[in-house]
Structures are given as C-alpha cells and as structure tokens.
Amino acid sequence: MKVILLNGSPRKNWNTHRLLLEAERGAKEIGAETELIHLFDLKYTDCKACFACKRRGNKTNGICAIRDDLRPVLEKIHEANAVIIGTPIYYGNMTGETTSVIHRMLFPTTHYENDNSLDELLPIKKKCGLIFSGNADPGYIHQSGGQTFEVTASMIGMIFGSCELLYAGDTYQFSDYSKYYAGMFSEPHKEEVRKKQFPKDLQNAYELGKRVCS
C-alpha cells in the first residue's frame, strides 16, 4: 500500500501540514508506505490545455505530458493506492497550487469518448482524502465553500475511486496576534479552540489516514 500526501499550504509545521502528518501517522500505523510532498517547494503550472493526453495514439498513459517539477509527483500518484491532499482555504477555495495539482492529476486519466473507459489510463483505483483548514468558523467554511469542495471531492471520487472530506475550522493563524491587523479575532478564543478542538481535528485526520489504507 503506497500513499502520497500533498501539502497545498505554503506554511510548514502549521495547521494543514500538522493535519497531514497525523493522516500520515494513521496510514503508517496500518503498514502503508507514505511520502509527504510540499507543493510550494515545486515549480509548476496548471493544465495548459495542450490536449496531448487526448490525442489519438498518445503515449502519456494517463499522466500529464508537461515536464516540470510536478511530473515526478504525478507519476508517483499514478502508481499509488491512496492520495491525501491538504490545503488551507483562501477566499472560500483551495490554494492555487492545490487546484492545479488536481487538474493535472485528473484530466489525463479521462477522455472524451462515449464509453469513457479508464481501464488503461488508471491502473490502480485509489482511496482519496481532502483535508481543509481555515481561519473561519467551521459552519461558515462549510456554507461558503462546501459546495465547491464537495464537487471537487465528487470528481476525484468518480475518477479515482472514492474521496472523503475533512474540515478543520477556526484555526490559530499567528503565533502572536498583536503583530498583525487581526482585531476582528479574539486571540484567547483562538487559543482555546487550539487547545480543545484542534486535537480533535488531528485525531480525525489520523483516522482518515487509516481509513484510506483499509
């Protein structure tokens, strides 16, 4: 069992990354081989609509034809049994880097023929997870971006096999709120949530990591 975890946050050792580390711990606990990749360490673009993956007789084999830093990651995903993607929420959506990965991960594995057979383009069906972390209240996160996130998870699940969502909201954003224009937030409240709720979010991520490997 091989699991690829993708950190779509520019910040290491903060909320999204920590959630992914717990998901990785859960996967490892039941024997999975894991690799966690930081997307912001790579240089790549979104899909360029070159349609190399759609040309008759192409040799892309379900992997994006663009040769950049993302190509080796996509090759690993192609051969993995599970994929877990974590991203913070920017204006009600995923980071651009996360969105670009999903586009280039999915698009080459489908074609426009009526039967839309994926047997040769996706050799391994995968269980997937999407982890979202956000500064806003969890209810607001679900209300503002929930439909978008659910559509994304549905598309990943339809093509790859399955995909589940996990939300972590009201997260602690700064180590010292007094240094930033953040007066609309109560630091004591944020600290309280971090002490009481975030450990539960980490546990949920850990359980997700176990489920995608079961």
mmCIF file of N, CA, C and O in Angstrom, residues 146-179:
data_model
loop_
_atom_site.group_PDB
_atom_site.id
_atom_site.type_symbol
_atom_site.label_atom_id
_atom_site.label_comp_id
_atom_site.label_asym_id
_atom_site.label_seq_id
_atom_site.Cartn_x
_atom_site.Cartn_y
_atom_site.Cartn_z
ATOM 1 N N GLY A 146 -18.454 24.877 0.927
ATOM 2 C CA GLY A 146 -18.819 23.466 0.987
ATOM 3 C C GLY A 146 -19.200 22.866 -0.341
ATOM 4 O O GLY A 146 -18.765 21.765 -0.688
ATOM 5 N N GLN A 147 -20.017 23.585 -1.107
ATOM 6 C CA GLN A 147 -20.454 23.026 -2.383
ATOM 7 C C GLN A 147 -19.286 22.833 -3.334
ATOM 8 O O GLN A 147 -19.180 21.798 -3.997
ATOM 9 N N THR A 148 -18.393 23.816 -3.376
ATOM 10 C CA THR A 148 -17.208 23.696 -4.227
ATOM 11 C C THR A 148 -16.361 22.516 -3.814
ATOM 12 O O THR A 148 -15.906 21.724 -4.654
ATOM 13 N N PHE A 149 -16.145 22.375 -2.510
ATOM 14 C CA PHE A 149 -15.315 21.284 -2.025
ATOM 15 C C PHE A 149 -15.970 19.929 -2.285
ATOM 16 O O PHE A 149 -15.293 18.957 -2.632
ATOM 17 N N GLU A 150 -17.262 19.878 -2.116
ATOM 18 C CA GLU A 150 -17.970 18.620 -2.354
ATOM 19 C C GLU A 150 -17.938 18.218 -3.824
ATOM 20 O O GLU A 150 -17.815 17.026 -4.141
ATOM 21 N N VAL A 151 -18.037 19.197 -4.710
ATOM 22 C CA VAL A 151 -17.945 18.907 -6.145
ATOM 23 C C VAL A 151 -16.556 18.370 -6.474
ATOM 24 O O VAL A 151 -16.400 17.393 -7.216
ATOM 25 N N THR A 152 -15.523 19.003 -5.906
ATOM 26 C CA THR A 152 -14.157 18.540 -6.148
ATOM 27 C C THR A 152 -13.969 17.114 -5.645
ATOM 28 O O THR A 152 -13.416 16.261 -6.348
ATOM 29 N N ALA A 153 -14.435 16.849 -4.432
ATOM 30 C CA ALA A 153 -14.319 15.501 -3.877
ATOM 31 C C ALA A 153 -15.094 14.495 -4.720
ATOM 32 O O ALA A 153 -14.640 13.360 -4.926
ATOM 33 N N SER A 154 -16.254 14.910 -5.218
ATOM 34 C CA SER A 154 -17.061 14.028 -6.054
ATOM 35 C C SER A 154 -16.340 13.677 -7.351
ATOM 36 O O SER A 154 -16.350 12.515 -7.783
ATOM 37 N N MET A 155 -15.703 14.675 -7.960
ATOM 38 C CA MET A 155 -14.973 14.420 -9.206
ATOM 39 C C MET A 155 -13.781 13.490 -8.963
ATOM 40 O O MET A 155 -13.536 12.571 -9.746
ATOM 41 N N ILE A 156 -13.044 13.750 -7.881
ATOM 42 C CA ILE A 156 -11.911 12.873 -7.564
ATOM 43 C C ILE A 156 -12.416 11.457 -7.306
ATOM 44 O O ILE A 156 -11.846 10.479 -7.817
ATOM 45 N N GLY A 157 -13.479 11.332 -6.543
ATOM 46 C CA GLY A 157 -14.021 10.012 -6.243
ATOM 47 C C GLY A 157 -14.536 9.296 -7.468
ATOM 48 O O GLY A 157 -14.354 8.082 -7.616
ATOM 49 N N MET A 158 -15.194 10.036 -8.357
ATOM 50 C CA MET A 158 -15.738 9.431 -9.569
ATOM 51 C C MET A 158 -14.634 8.866 -10.452
ATOM 52 O O MET A 158 -14.780 7.799 -11.051
ATOM 53 N N ILE A 159 -13.506 9.558 -10.518
ATOM 54 C CA ILE A 159 -12.421 9.150 -11.408
ATOM 55 C C ILE A 159 -11.458 8.181 -10.723
ATOM 56 O O ILE A 159 -11.058 7.167 -11.293
ATOM 57 N N PHE A 160 -11.113 8.480 -9.468
ATOM 58 C CA PHE A 160 -10.086 7.683 -8.793
ATOM 59 C C PHE A 160 -10.652 6.510 -8.002
ATOM 60 O O PHE A 160 -9.954 5.530 -7.777
ATOM 61 N N GLY A 161 -11.889 6.629 -7.531
ATOM 62 C CA GLY A 161 -12.474 5.525 -6.780
ATOM 63 C C GLY A 161 -13.312 5.992 -5.612
ATOM 64 O O GLY A 161 -14.469 5.614 -5.472
ATOM 65 N N SER A 162 -12.747 6.823 -4.736
ATOM 66 C CA SER A 162 -13.501 7.385 -3.620
ATOM 67 C C SER A 162 -12.731 8.572 -3.071
ATOM 68 O O SER A 162 -11.527 8.684 -3.245
ATOM 69 N N CYS A 163 -13.447 9.471 -2.389
ATOM 70 C CA CYS A 163 -12.796 10.626 -1.774
ATOM 71 C C CYS A 163 -13.674 11.141 -0.638
ATOM 72 O O CYS A 163 -14.876 11.337 -0.818
ATOM 73 N N GLU A 164 -13.076 11.354 0.528
ATOM 74 C CA GLU A 164 -13.809 11.903 1.650
ATOM 75 C C GLU A 164 -13.217 13.240 2.073
ATOM 76 O O GLU A 164 -12.040 13.529 1.839
ATOM 77 N N LEU A 165 -14.058 14.057 2.707
ATOM 78 C CA LEU A 165 -13.687 15.398 3.128
ATOM 79 C C LEU A 165 -13.467 15.461 4.630
ATOM 80 O O LEU A 165 -14.112 14.755 5.402
ATOM 81 N N LEU A 166 -12.552 16.343 5.019
ATOM 82 C CA LEU A 166 -12.350 16.642 6.429
ATOM 83 C C LEU A 166 -12.117 18.146 6.568
ATOM 84 O O LEU A 166 -11.290 18.719 5.849
ATOM 85 N N TYR A 167 -12.873 18.788 7.461
ATOM 86 C CA TYR A 167 -12.739 20.222 7.701
ATOM 87 C C TYR A 167 -12.155 20.466 9.096
ATOM 88 O O TYR A 167 -12.563 19.826 10.065
ATOM 89 N N ALA A 168 -11.235 21.424 9.178
ATOM 90 C CA ALA A 168 -10.743 21.918 10.459
ATOM 91 C C ALA A 168 -10.851 23.433 10.425
ATOM 92 O O ALA A 168 -10.161 24.094 9.641
ATOM 93 N N GLY A 169 -11.744 23.994 11.248
ATOM 94 C CA GLY A 169 -12.004 25.420 11.190
ATOM 95 C C GLY A 169 -11.597 26.164 12.446
ATOM 96 O O GLY A 169 -11.190 25.569 13.452
ATOM 97 N N ASP A 170 -11.686 27.484 12.373
ATOM 98 C CA ASP A 170 -11.360 28.378 13.486
ATOM 99 C C ASP A 170 -9.924 28.153 13.952
ATOM 100 O O ASP A 170 -9.628 28.162 15.156
ATOM 101 N N THR A 171 -9.030 27.949 13.001
ATOM 102 C CA THR A 171 -7.658 27.590 13.334
ATOM 103 C C THR A 171 -6.852 28.790 13.823
ATOM 104 O O THR A 171 -7.166 29.939 13.542
ATOM 105 N N TYR A 172 -5.790 28.501 14.516
ATOM 106 C CA TYR A 172 -4.865 29.503 15.058
ATOM 107 C C TYR A 172 -3.935 29.927 13.935
ATOM 108 O O TYR A 172 -3.170 29.128 13.411
ATOM 109 N N GLN A 173 -3.980 31.207 13.555
ATOM 110 C CA GLN A 173 -3.300 31.643 12.338
ATOM 111 C C GLN A 173 -1.919 32.253 12.568
ATOM 112 O O GLN A 173 -1.043 32.170 11.714
ATOM 113 N N PHE A 174 -1.738 32.909 13.721
ATOM 114 C CA PHE A 174 -0.479 33.588 14.013
ATOM 115 C C PHE A 174 0.051 33.141 15.366
ATOM 116 O O PHE A 174 -0.711 32.797 16.262
ATOM 117 N N SER A 175 1.360 33.199 15.520
ATOM 118 C CA SER A 175 1.941 32.888 16.829
ATOM 119 C C SER A 175 1.786 34.057 17.795
ATOM 120 O O SER A 175 1.804 33.880 19.012
ATOM 121 N N ASP A 176 1.611 35.274 17.257
ATOM 122 C CA ASP A 176 1.392 36.458 18.081
ATOM 123 C C ASP A 176 0.444 37.397 17.333
ATOM 124 O O ASP A 176 0.851 38.111 16.418
ATOM 125 N N TYR A 177 -0.817 37.400 17.726
ATOM 126 C CA TYR A 177 -1.835 38.172 17.012
ATOM 127 C C TYR A 177 -1.597 39.681 17.110
ATOM 128 O O TYR A 177 -2.050 40.438 16.261
ATOM 129 N N SER A 178 -0.874 40.135 18.134
ATOM 130 C CA SER A 178 -0.659 41.570 18.324
ATOM 131 C C SER A 178 0.204 42.183 17.221
ATOM 132 O O SER A 178 0.210 43.399 17.041
ATOM 133 N N LYS A 179 0.899 41.361 16.472
ATOM 134 C CA LYS A 179 1.783 41.859 15.417
ATOM 135 C C LYS A 179 1.057 42.072 14.093
ATOM 136 O O LYS A 179 1.663 42.569 13.134
#
